């Protein structure tokens, strides 16, 4: 069994594009500012293992592979509990940087089975994780 999810979002962070880009590229520091990222382990220059846990009592075990680190786009291929891609497009705006998220993933197994009954709850959990990302990133970059 499998289930597909597509998430998108748009936020503005009051920090320069270069500072936002640098923070998002530095995966190993995510646990310092993103509360839902439990642990990160480097697997090489373009790869990392990331453990995420939002409000639901389930930890996602992900492997991320950087596929684009250009100044205005950050994209990773995801494998593990989720499979697909996550992309942030960055754009300078007055007073900071706009982030546009596009995430397209497939889940399998128990998580896909849970989707049958709990898709809205799983989507809510994802939104809570992204709220933590933006709040943590904003606080991390305050004053830059």
PDB file of C-alpha atoms in Angstrom:
ATOM      1  CA  UNK A   1       0.000   0.000   0.000  1.00  0.00           C
ATOM      2  CA  UNK A   2       1.133   3.548  -0.702  1.00  0.00           C
ATOM      3  CA  UNK A   3      -0.214   7.049  -0.275  1.00  0.00           C
ATOM      4  CA  UNK A   4       0.884  10.300  -1.889  1.00  0.00           C
ATOM      5  CA  UNK A   5       1.140  13.701  -0.260  1.00  0.00           C
ATOM      6  CA  UNK A   6       1.748  17.086  -1.821  1.00  0.00           C
ATOM      7  CA  UNK A   7       2.444  20.008   0.480  1.00  0.00           C
ATOM      8  CA  UNK A   8       3.135  23.610  -0.343  1.00  0.00           C
ATOM      9  CA  UNK A   9       3.557  26.769   1.628  1.00  0.00           C
ATOM     10  CA  UNK A  10       4.812  30.309   1.436  1.00  0.00           C
ATOM     11  CA  UNK A  11       6.452  32.231   4.265  1.00  0.00           C
ATOM     12  CA  UNK A  12       8.553  35.340   4.712  1.00  0.00           C
ATOM     13  CA  UNK A  13      11.543  35.359   7.023  1.00  0.00           C
ATOM     14  CA  UNK A  14      12.982  38.748   8.078  1.00  0.00           C
ATOM     15  CA  UNK A  15      16.546  37.895   7.083  1.00  0.00           C
ATOM     16  CA  UNK A  16      18.686  38.284   3.951  1.00  0.00           C
ATOM     17  CA  UNK A  17      18.462  35.568   1.309  1.00  0.00           C
ATOM     18  CA  UNK A  18      22.092  34.504   1.807  1.00  0.00           C
ATOM     19  CA  UNK A  19      21.570  33.996   5.555  1.00  0.00           C
ATOM     20  CA  UNK A  20      18.392  31.962   4.980  1.00  0.00           C
ATOM     21  CA  UNK A  21      20.137  29.880   2.327  1.00  0.00           C
ATOM     22  CA  UNK A  22      23.139  29.226   4.583  1.00  0.00           C
ATOM     23  CA  UNK A  23      20.917  28.131   7.487  1.00  0.00           C
ATOM     24  CA  UNK A  24      18.872  25.784   5.308  1.00  0.00           C
ATOM     25  CA  UNK A  25      21.946  24.202   3.713  1.00  0.00           C
ATOM     26  CA  UNK A  26      23.508  23.483   7.126  1.00  0.00           C
ATOM     27  CA  UNK A  27      21.473  20.362   7.937  1.00  0.00           C
ATOM     28  CA  UNK A  28      23.616  19.285  10.866  1.00  0.00           C
ATOM     29  CA  UNK A  29      22.549  22.402  12.798  1.00  0.00           C
ATOM     30  CA  UNK A  30      18.799  21.891  12.263  1.00  0.00           C
ATOM     31  CA  UNK A  31      18.259  20.385  15.738  1.00  0.00           C
ATOM     32  CA  UNK A  32      19.589  23.652  17.245  1.00  0.00           C
ATOM     33  CA  UNK A  33      16.730  25.718  15.801  1.00  0.00           C
ATOM     34  CA  UNK A  34      14.071  23.383  14.356  1.00  0.00           C
ATOM     35  CA  UNK A  35      12.347  21.706  17.322  1.00  0.00           C
ATOM     36  CA  UNK A  36      10.868  18.845  15.299  1.00  0.00           C
ATOM     37  CA  UNK A  37      14.235  17.737  13.894  1.00  0.00           C
ATOM     38  CA  UNK A  38      15.452  15.302  16.524  1.00  0.00           C
ATOM     39  CA  UNK A  39      18.819  14.333  15.013  1.00  0.00           C
ATOM     40  CA  UNK A  40      20.935  14.718  11.883  1.00  0.00           C
ATOM     41  CA  UNK A  41      23.914  12.619  10.844  1.00  0.00           C
ATOM     42  CA  UNK A  42      26.066  13.453   7.857  1.00  0.00           C
ATOM     43  CA  UNK A  43      26.434  10.591   5.393  1.00  0.00           C
ATOM     44  CA  UNK A  44      28.736  12.518   3.065  1.00  0.00           C
ATOM     45  CA  UNK A  45      28.944  15.927   1.396  1.00  0.00           C
ATOM     46  CA  UNK A  46      25.495  15.642  -0.223  1.00  0.00           C
ATOM     47  CA  UNK A  47      23.694  13.200   2.076  1.00  0.00           C
ATOM     48  CA  UNK A  48      22.314  13.124   5.608  1.00  0.00           C
ATOM     49  CA  UNK A  49      20.125  10.964   7.800  1.00  0.00           C
ATOM     50  CA  UNK A  50      17.438  13.028   9.531  1.00  0.00           C
ATOM     51  CA  UNK A  51      15.064  11.979  12.308  1.00  0.00           C
ATOM     52  CA  UNK A  52      11.919  14.126  12.587  1.00  0.00           C
ATOM     53  CA  UNK A  53       9.116  14.037  15.106  1.00  0.00           C
ATOM     54  CA  UNK A  54       6.307  16.551  15.177  1.00  0.00           C
ATOM     55  CA  UNK A  55       3.265  16.398  17.472  1.00  0.00           C
ATOM     56  CA  UNK A  56       2.212  12.829  16.674  1.00  0.00           C
ATOM     57  CA  UNK A  57       4.095  10.036  18.479  1.00  0.00           C
ATOM     58  CA  UNK A  58       5.929   8.853  15.361  1.00  0.00           C
ATOM     59  CA  UNK A  59       9.523   9.554  14.339  1.00  0.00           C
ATOM     60  CA  UNK A  60      10.253   9.730  10.618  1.00  0.00           C
ATOM     61  CA  UNK A  61      13.609   8.271   9.593  1.00  0.00           C
ATOM     62  CA  UNK A  62      14.727  10.000   6.392  1.00  0.00           C
ATOM     63  CA  UNK A  63      17.774  10.065   4.149  1.00  0.00           C
ATOM     64  CA  UNK A  64      18.195  13.330   2.248  1.00  0.00           C
ATOM     65  CA  UNK A  65      20.311  13.747  -0.870  1.00  0.00           C
ATOM     66  CA  UNK A  66      21.002  17.314  -2.016  1.00  0.00           C
ATOM     67  CA  UNK A  67      20.105  17.694  -5.673  1.00  0.00           C
ATOM     68  CA  UNK A  68      20.180  21.500  -5.941  1.00  0.00           C
ATOM     69  CA  UNK A  69      21.895  24.070  -3.720  1.00  0.00           C
ATOM     70  CA  UNK A  70      21.773  27.058  -6.016  1.00  0.00           C
ATOM     71  CA  UNK A  71      21.406  30.490  -4.378  1.00  0.00           C
ATOM     72  CA  UNK A  72      17.635  30.638  -4.936  1.00  0.00           C
ATOM     73  CA  UNK A  73      16.686  26.965  -4.787  1.00  0.00           C
ATOM     74  CA  UNK A  74      17.345  24.180  -2.332  1.00  0.00           C
ATOM     75  CA  UNK A  75      16.088  20.736  -3.256  1.00  0.00           C
ATOM     76  CA  UNK A  76      16.581  17.300  -1.759  1.00  0.00           C
ATOM     77  CA  UNK A  77      15.596  13.819  -2.772  1.00  0.00           C
ATOM     78  CA  UNK A  78      14.065  11.974   0.173  1.00  0.00           C
ATOM     79  CA  UNK A  79      14.128   8.257   0.926  1.00  0.00           C
ATOM     80  CA  UNK A  80      13.311   6.210   3.986  1.00  0.00           C
ATOM     81  CA  UNK A  81       9.889   6.572   5.619  1.00  0.00           C
ATOM     82  CA  UNK A  82       9.019   9.075   2.865  1.00  0.00           C
ATOM     83  CA  UNK A  83      10.104   8.975  -0.769  1.00  0.00           C
ATOM     84  CA  UNK A  84      10.077  11.949  -3.083  1.00  0.00           C
ATOM     85  CA  UNK A  85      11.365  15.520  -3.183  1.00  0.00           C
ATOM     86  CA  UNK A  86      11.330  18.616  -1.028  1.00  0.00           C
ATOM     87  CA  UNK A  87      12.169  22.007  -2.506  1.00  0.00           C
ATOM     88  CA  UNK A  88      12.507  25.514  -1.130  1.00  0.00           C
ATOM     89  CA  UNK A  89      12.553  28.361  -3.633  1.00  0.00           C
ATOM     90  CA  UNK A  90      14.008  31.541  -2.120  1.00  0.00           C
ATOM     91  CA  UNK A  91      13.275  35.067  -3.276  1.00  0.00           C
ATOM     92  CA  UNK A  92      14.454  38.354  -1.815  1.00  0.00           C
ATOM     93  CA  UNK A  93      11.598  40.609  -0.729  1.00  0.00           C
ATOM     94  CA  UNK A  94      11.594  43.945   1.081  1.00  0.00           C
ATOM     95  CA  UNK A  95      12.616  43.199   4.649  1.00  0.00           C
ATOM     96  CA  UNK A  96      13.731  39.612   4.100  1.00  0.00           C
ATOM     97  CA  UNK A  97      13.305  36.440   2.096  1.00  0.00           C
ATOM     98  CA  UNK A  98      10.248  34.616   0.800  1.00  0.00           C
ATOM     99  CA  UNK A  99      10.366  30.824   1.066  1.00  0.00           C
ATOM    100  CA  UNK A 100       8.149  28.695  -1.132  1.00  0.00           C
ATOM    101  CA  UNK A 101       7.908  25.037  -0.182  1.00  0.00           C
ATOM    102  CA  UNK A 102       6.980  22.273  -2.590  1.00  0.00           C
ATOM    103  CA  UNK A 103       6.989  18.760  -1.175  1.00  0.00           C
ATOM    104  CA  UNK A 104       5.848  15.695  -3.083  1.00  0.00           C
ATOM    105  CA  UNK A 105       6.256  12.423  -1.233  1.00  0.00           C
ATOM    106  CA  UNK A 106       4.940   8.888  -1.109  1.00  0.00           C
ATOM    107  CA  UNK A 107       4.564   6.865   2.071  1.00  0.00           C
ATOM    108  CA  UNK A 108       4.361   3.096   2.288  1.00  0.00           C
ATOM    109  CA  UNK A 109       3.585   0.498   4.905  1.00  0.00           C
ATOM    110  CA  UNK A 110       2.067   1.418   8.252  1.00  0.00           C
ATOM    111  CA  UNK A 111       2.177   5.147   7.550  1.00  0.00           C
ATOM    112  CA  UNK A 112       0.300   4.639   4.274  1.00  0.00           C
ATOM    113  CA  UNK A 113      -2.234   2.472   6.081  1.00  0.00           C
ATOM    114  CA  UNK A 114      -2.726   5.230   8.663  1.00  0.00           C
ATOM    115  CA  UNK A 115      -3.527   7.593   5.796  1.00  0.00           C
ATOM    116  CA  UNK A 116      -6.804   5.773   5.186  1.00  0.00           C
ATOM    117  CA  UNK A 117      -8.208   7.050   8.465  1.00  0.00           C
ATOM    118  CA  UNK A 118      -5.926   9.897   9.454  1.00  0.00           C
ATOM    119  CA  UNK A 119      -4.911  11.900   6.358  1.00  0.00           C
ATOM    120  CA  UNK A 120      -6.149  15.217   7.847  1.00  0.00           C
ATOM    121  CA  UNK A 121      -4.288  14.533  11.103  1.00  0.00           C
ATOM    122  CA  UNK A 122      -1.082  13.647   9.242  1.00  0.00           C
ATOM    123  CA  UNK A 123      -1.400  16.832   7.158  1.00  0.00           C
ATOM    124  CA  UNK A 124      -1.949  18.847  10.374  1.00  0.00           C
ATOM    125  CA  UNK A 125       1.180  17.219  11.834  1.00  0.00           C
ATOM    126  CA  UNK A 126       3.179  18.288   8.780  1.00  0.00           C
ATOM    127  CA  UNK A 127       1.906  21.855   9.096  1.00  0.00           C
ATOM    128  CA  UNK A 128       2.934  21.898  12.766  1.00  0.00           C
ATOM    129  CA  UNK A 129       6.415  20.793  11.704  1.00  0.00           C
ATOM    130  CA  UNK A 130       6.652  23.576   9.158  1.00  0.00           C
ATOM    131  CA  UNK A 131       5.416  26.114  11.727  1.00  0.00           C
ATOM    132  CA  UNK A 132       8.330  24.992  13.899  1.00  0.00           C
ATOM    133  CA  UNK A 133      10.708  25.413  10.962  1.00  0.00           C
ATOM    134  CA  UNK A 134       9.691  28.974  10.189  1.00  0.00           C
ATOM    135  CA  UNK A 135       9.545  30.072  13.842  1.00  0.00           C
ATOM    136  CA  UNK A 136      12.924  28.502  14.585  1.00  0.00           C
ATOM    137  CA  UNK A 137      14.536  29.875  11.435  1.00  0.00           C
ATOM    138  CA  UNK A 138      13.185  33.353  12.165  1.00  0.00           C
ATOM    139  CA  UNK A 139      14.534  33.253  15.712  1.00  0.00           C
ATOM    140  CA  UNK A 140      17.880  31.794  14.583  1.00  0.00           C
ATOM    141  CA  UNK A 141      18.392  34.559  12.015  1.00  0.00           C
ATOM    142  CA  UNK A 142      17.070  37.462  14.093  1.00  0.00           C
ATOM    143  CA  UNK A 143      19.308  40.466  13.675  1.00  0.00           C
ATOM    144  CA  UNK A 144      21.167  39.212  10.576  1.00  0.00           C
TER     145      UNK A 144
END
